[in-house]
């Protein structure tokens, strides 16, 4: 059995070590240069350039190294029947929910405004805003979104969620479909995007949809940068319809030097750090899935390639 780790080195090094530790009987190559192409049965990757996959004739399995699979599914030479798996990590879900809550509380309690005042040497109190009056809408109630919604509800925010199928989570109002989206947007003072990037969700946060949010609403995006039409977002903030945004993901990472997010006073930008998966868990899930693929058993966390997530 042999696994190829095809990842940027900050992930490749710890994941390779975790694979070797967890399964000394499996051959693990870090990088294509070292690999014996005819022996590779599984590949762990984030994205795959054209020409990579056809080099491995014995490939049984493509494992995403994280929860999102948009870049892998975009590979033009991904064979039609090739199984793709993704990572489901409760620790990562909690970490993303913590990031989102931190940004939401900073907005709700106007902490950015107080930070600006501090730098001006200004001591001035403003009326406080209670979380119970700040309605949250979560786009995508999957593994990550449902944890985000649960944590918001636990500290008293009124929470709604939008997904393809109704979820019936305690304390979370369900919305589905186009009408449901419009209804949820109209009642979201904070909108959180935890959607996967698919042809249906790409560009869906645009002038038309973001204009449906109440005046003064705040956007938190931890899904993918391509969900947001960034010029529309920036324009709605500059026009005063939206209060601001916290963005962890961007269509181009890092954003280009002239991207307004670098200097915009109402946008918090972070370099895709909401939460990484546990590398030990990535290794264990990949090994387990390779064993299952060899035995013809059902895989863990297999992606629905038709749906795109
Ligand atoms: P899941 O597949 O578990 O959940 C996706 C959710 O989105 C589901 O509730 C699904 O609905 C819903 N959904 C998908 N398409 C549509 C649609 N067209 N209309 C309405 N709802 C839709 O994914 P995860 O929660 O595990 O991950 C979500 C995304 O988070 C990843 O794809 C990735 O892009 C991003 N991510 C970001 C990270 C970061 O550090 N910023 C780290 C990890 C992931 P249904 O349940 O009905 O199918």
Tab-separated table of C-alpha atoms in Angstrom, residues 28-270:
chain	number	residue	atom	x	y	z
A	28	UNK	CA	4.255	7.258	2.311
A	29	UNK	CA	5.862	9.698	-0.121
A	30	UNK	CA	5.993	13.429	0.534
A	31	UNK	CA	6.011	14.997	-2.922
A	32	UNK	CA	5.767	13.627	-6.446
A	33	UNK	CA	9.525	13.574	-7.065
A	34	UNK	CA	10.129	10.746	-4.580
A	35	UNK	CA	7.073	8.643	-5.459
A	36	UNK	CA	7.026	5.430	-7.509
A	37	UNK	CA	4.083	6.342	-9.728
A	38	UNK	CA	2.995	2.732	-10.429
A	39	UNK	CA	2.556	2.060	-6.689
A	40	UNK	CA	0.516	5.086	-5.598
A	41	UNK	CA	-2.968	4.000	-4.449
A	42	UNK	CA	-4.143	7.127	-2.617
A	43	UNK	CA	-3.272	10.781	-2.934
A	44	UNK	CA	-3.840	13.420	-0.244
A	45	UNK	CA	-4.196	16.844	-1.806
A	46	UNK	CA	-5.764	20.286	-1.578
A	47	UNK	CA	-5.903	20.995	-5.305
A	48	UNK	CA	-4.732	19.052	-8.371
A	49	UNK	CA	-3.261	20.641	-11.473
A	50	UNK	CA	-4.069	19.021	-14.854
A	51	UNK	CA	-1.773	16.083	-15.589
A	52	UNK	CA	-1.173	14.997	-11.977
A	53	UNK	CA	-3.817	12.281	-11.659
A	54	UNK	CA	-3.178	10.438	-14.962
A	55	UNK	CA	0.388	9.760	-13.748
A	56	UNK	CA	-0.905	7.211	-11.191
A	57	UNK	CA	-2.424	4.143	-12.891
A	58	UNK	CA	-3.221	2.272	-9.624
A	59	UNK	CA	-4.956	5.204	-7.932
A	60	UNK	CA	-8.059	4.127	-5.942
A	61	UNK	CA	-8.757	7.180	-3.851
A	62	UNK	CA	-8.361	10.973	-3.690
A	63	UNK	CA	-8.396	12.335	-0.120
A	64	UNK	CA	-8.943	16.035	0.551
A	65	UNK	CA	-6.738	17.264	3.380
A	66	UNK	CA	-9.552	19.430	4.767
A	67	UNK	CA	-13.351	19.830	4.738
A	68	UNK	CA	-13.617	21.743	1.439
A	69	UNK	CA	-13.225	19.858	-1.844
A	70	UNK	CA	-13.913	22.549	-4.455
A	71	UNK	CA	-10.324	22.675	-5.717
A	72	UNK	CA	-10.085	18.870	-6.001
A	73	UNK	CA	-13.394	18.503	-7.819
A	74	UNK	CA	-12.248	21.191	-10.266
A	75	UNK	CA	-9.410	18.929	-11.511
A	76	UNK	CA	-10.273	18.409	-15.201
A	77	UNK	CA	-8.803	14.899	-15.310
A	78	UNK	CA	-10.432	13.504	-12.153
A	79	UNK	CA	-11.666	10.112	-13.466
A	80	UNK	CA	-15.497	9.841	-13.419
A	81	UNK	CA	-15.762	7.019	-10.874
A	82	UNK	CA	-12.830	8.049	-8.659
A	83	UNK	CA	-13.957	8.309	-5.004
A	84	UNK	CA	-13.117	11.595	-3.272
A	85	UNK	CA	-13.212	11.867	0.520
A	86	UNK	CA	-13.000	14.901	2.784
A	87	UNK	CA	-12.114	15.547	6.399
A	88	UNK	CA	-14.762	15.799	9.085
A	89	UNK	CA	-13.075	16.971	12.287
A	90	UNK	CA	-15.112	18.064	15.342
A	91	UNK	CA	-12.081	19.987	16.629
A	92	UNK	CA	-11.909	21.984	13.401
A	93	UNK	CA	-15.654	22.620	13.512
A	94	UNK	CA	-15.349	23.985	17.060
A	95	UNK	CA	-12.349	26.101	16.061
A	96	UNK	CA	-14.238	27.676	13.175
A	97	UNK	CA	-17.227	28.341	15.441
A	98	UNK	CA	-14.879	30.065	17.934
A	99	UNK	CA	-13.485	32.273	15.153
A	100	UNK	CA	-16.985	33.201	13.976
A	101	UNK	CA	-18.165	33.937	17.526
A	102	UNK	CA	-15.097	36.091	18.191
A	103	UNK	CA	-15.855	38.184	15.094
A	104	UNK	CA	-19.585	38.324	15.910
A	105	UNK	CA	-19.029	39.429	19.504
A	106	UNK	CA	-16.453	42.009	18.412
A	107	UNK	CA	-19.093	43.433	16.073
A	108	UNK	CA	-22.019	43.135	18.503
A	109	UNK	CA	-20.091	44.822	21.335
A	110	UNK	CA	-18.555	47.457	18.990
A	111	UNK	CA	-15.034	46.509	20.118
A	112	UNK	CA	-13.504	47.759	16.851
A	113	UNK	CA	-14.987	51.191	17.520
A	114	UNK	CA	-13.505	51.243	21.026
A	115	UNK	CA	-10.119	50.188	19.628
A	116	UNK	CA	-10.243	53.170	17.234
A	117	UNK	CA	-11.194	55.464	20.114
A	118	UNK	CA	-8.318	54.164	22.231
A	119	UNK	CA	-5.829	55.039	19.494
A	120	UNK	CA	-7.285	58.574	19.430
A	121	UNK	CA	-7.060	58.820	23.243
A	122	UNK	CA	-10.856	59.112	23.447
A	123	UNK	CA	-12.874	57.892	26.489
A	124	UNK	CA	-16.484	57.655	25.335
A	125	UNK	CA	-19.262	55.178	26.129
A	126	UNK	CA	-21.931	54.109	23.620
A	127	UNK	CA	-25.216	52.317	24.256
A	128	UNK	CA	-24.503	48.574	24.462
A	129	UNK	CA	-26.157	46.028	22.208
A	130	UNK	CA	-27.493	42.816	23.688
A	131	UNK	CA	-26.865	39.566	21.829
A	132	UNK	CA	-30.555	38.682	22.203
A	133	UNK	CA	-31.364	41.584	19.843
A	134	UNK	CA	-28.840	40.622	17.184
A	135	UNK	CA	-30.280	38.031	14.800
A	136	UNK	CA	-27.856	35.609	13.194
A	137	UNK	CA	-28.367	33.793	9.897
A	138	UNK	CA	-26.069	30.889	9.036
A	139	UNK	CA	-25.741	29.894	5.368
A	140	UNK	CA	-25.079	26.148	5.271
A	141	UNK	CA	-26.020	23.992	8.255
A	142	UNK	CA	-23.574	21.165	7.616
A	143	UNK	CA	-20.839	19.903	9.918
A	144	UNK	CA	-19.390	23.395	10.420
A	145	UNK	CA	-22.513	25.543	10.114
A	146	UNK	CA	-24.497	23.463	12.606
A	147	UNK	CA	-21.714	23.853	15.206
A	148	UNK	CA	-21.602	27.609	14.507
A	149	UNK	CA	-25.401	27.834	14.917
A	150	UNK	CA	-25.309	25.753	18.119
A	151	UNK	CA	-22.692	28.004	19.727
A	152	UNK	CA	-24.554	31.210	18.788
A	153	UNK	CA	-27.772	29.787	20.253
A	154	UNK	CA	-25.940	28.702	23.428
A	155	UNK	CA	-24.964	32.293	24.284
A	156	UNK	CA	-28.345	33.806	23.507
A	157	UNK	CA	-28.271	35.019	19.894
A	158	UNK	CA	-31.506	34.328	17.947
A	159	UNK	CA	-30.324	31.963	15.184
A	160	UNK	CA	-31.635	30.877	11.785
A	161	UNK	CA	-30.000	28.579	9.281
A	162	UNK	CA	-30.335	27.959	5.552
A	163	UNK	CA	-29.496	24.674	3.876
A	164	UNK	CA	-30.810	22.471	1.096
A	165	UNK	CA	-32.694	20.231	3.531
A	166	UNK	CA	-34.280	21.329	6.846
A	167	UNK	CA	-32.181	20.374	9.874
A	168	UNK	CA	-34.461	20.835	12.920
A	169	UNK	CA	-31.579	21.840	15.202
A	170	UNK	CA	-32.640	22.886	18.725
A	171	UNK	CA	-32.984	26.677	18.943
A	172	UNK	CA	-32.335	27.221	15.217
A	173	UNK	CA	-35.068	28.341	12.791
A	174	UNK	CA	-34.846	26.456	9.491
A	175	UNK	CA	-34.952	28.035	6.052
A	176	UNK	CA	-34.614	26.247	2.704
A	177	UNK	CA	-34.932	27.149	-0.974
A	178	UNK	CA	-34.826	30.547	-2.702
A	179	UNK	CA	-37.799	31.950	-0.774
A	180	UNK	CA	-36.252	30.731	2.467
A	181	UNK	CA	-33.002	32.478	1.592
A	182	UNK	CA	-34.767	35.789	0.981
A	183	UNK	CA	-36.685	35.446	4.235
A	184	UNK	CA	-33.595	34.621	6.257
A	185	UNK	CA	-31.533	37.435	4.748
A	186	UNK	CA	-34.224	39.968	5.681
A	187	UNK	CA	-33.875	38.926	9.330
A	188	UNK	CA	-30.084	38.529	9.667
A	189	UNK	CA	-28.190	41.273	11.499
A	190	UNK	CA	-25.151	39.011	11.259
A	191	UNK	CA	-24.846	36.729	8.229
A	192	UNK	CA	-22.355	33.853	8.428
A	193	UNK	CA	-21.325	31.878	5.340
A	194	UNK	CA	-20.253	28.289	5.981
A	195	UNK	CA	-21.321	26.985	2.569
A	196	UNK	CA	-19.209	24.763	0.340
A	197	UNK	CA	-18.200	26.288	-2.990
A	198	UNK	CA	-20.281	24.739	-5.771
A	199	UNK	CA	-21.654	26.043	-9.075
A	200	UNK	CA	-24.875	26.880	-7.181
A	201	UNK	CA	-23.225	28.819	-4.354
A	202	UNK	CA	-20.475	30.646	-6.267
A	203	UNK	CA	-21.082	34.412	-6.289
A	204	UNK	CA	-24.317	34.116	-4.329
A	205	UNK	CA	-23.355	36.898	-1.907
A	206	UNK	CA	-23.719	39.765	-4.372
A	207	UNK	CA	-25.384	43.182	-4.460
A	208	UNK	CA	-28.816	41.662	-4.916
A	209	UNK	CA	-28.655	39.231	-1.989
A	210	UNK	CA	-26.569	41.386	0.365
A	211	UNK	CA	-28.990	44.307	-0.201
A	212	UNK	CA	-31.725	42.154	1.344
A	213	UNK	CA	-29.904	42.197	4.689
A	214	UNK	CA	-31.177	44.810	7.183
A	215	UNK	CA	-29.306	48.125	7.196
A	216	UNK	CA	-26.268	47.867	9.459
A	217	UNK	CA	-25.842	44.092	8.993
A	218	UNK	CA	-22.438	42.417	9.245
A	219	UNK	CA	-21.067	39.566	7.100
A	220	UNK	CA	-18.709	36.834	8.318
A	221	UNK	CA	-17.335	34.582	5.565
A	222	UNK	CA	-15.499	31.373	6.457
A	223	UNK	CA	-16.760	29.408	3.425
A	224	UNK	CA	-14.803	30.311	0.299
A	225	UNK	CA	-13.852	33.697	-1.129
A	226	UNK	CA	-15.726	32.959	-4.352
A	227	UNK	CA	-19.049	33.008	-2.487
A	228	UNK	CA	-18.746	36.793	-2.232
A	229	UNK	CA	-18.697	39.281	-5.097
A	230	UNK	CA	-16.174	41.430	-3.290
A	231	UNK	CA	-16.717	44.731	-5.181
A	232	UNK	CA	-20.448	44.483	-4.361
A	233	UNK	CA	-19.661	43.885	-0.686
A	234	UNK	CA	-17.215	46.791	-0.483
A	235	UNK	CA	-19.693	49.101	-2.266
A	236	UNK	CA	-22.517	48.191	0.140
A	237	UNK	CA	-20.242	48.889	3.118
A	238	UNK	CA	-19.075	52.198	1.636
A	239	UNK	CA	-22.687	53.178	0.890
A	240	UNK	CA	-23.558	52.531	4.552
A	241	UNK	CA	-25.977	49.660	3.952
A	242	UNK	CA	-23.672	47.132	5.640
A	243	UNK	CA	-21.705	47.868	8.824
A	244	UNK	CA	-18.726	45.762	7.747
A	245	UNK	CA	-17.396	42.264	7.269
A	246	UNK	CA	-14.969	39.717	8.644
A	247	UNK	CA	-13.409	37.683	5.848
A	248	UNK	CA	-11.208	34.636	6.388
A	249	UNK	CA	-11.272	33.411	2.787
A	250	UNK	CA	-10.636	35.134	-0.541
A	251	UNK	CA	-10.992	34.231	-4.209
A	252	UNK	CA	-7.265	34.942	-4.529
A	253	UNK	CA	-5.145	34.049	-1.483
A	254	UNK	CA	-3.351	36.203	-0.587
A	255	UNK	CA	-5.438	39.006	-2.134
A	256	UNK	CA	-3.544	41.199	-4.619
A	257	UNK	CA	-1.733	44.263	-3.289
A	258	UNK	CA	-4.425	46.650	-4.572
A	259	UNK	CA	-7.332	44.675	-3.079
A	260	UNK	CA	-9.382	47.077	-0.906
A	261	UNK	CA	-9.606	44.523	1.924
A	262	UNK	CA	-6.029	45.291	3.005
A	263	UNK	CA	-6.866	48.804	4.135
A	264	UNK	CA	-10.627	48.946	4.510
A	265	UNK	CA	-11.543	50.293	7.975
A	266	UNK	CA	-14.729	48.194	8.159
A	267	UNK	CA	-13.290	44.887	6.959
A	268	UNK	CA	-11.423	42.443	9.190
A	269	UNK	CA	-9.297	40.179	6.976
A	270	UNK	CA	-7.530	37.037	8.204
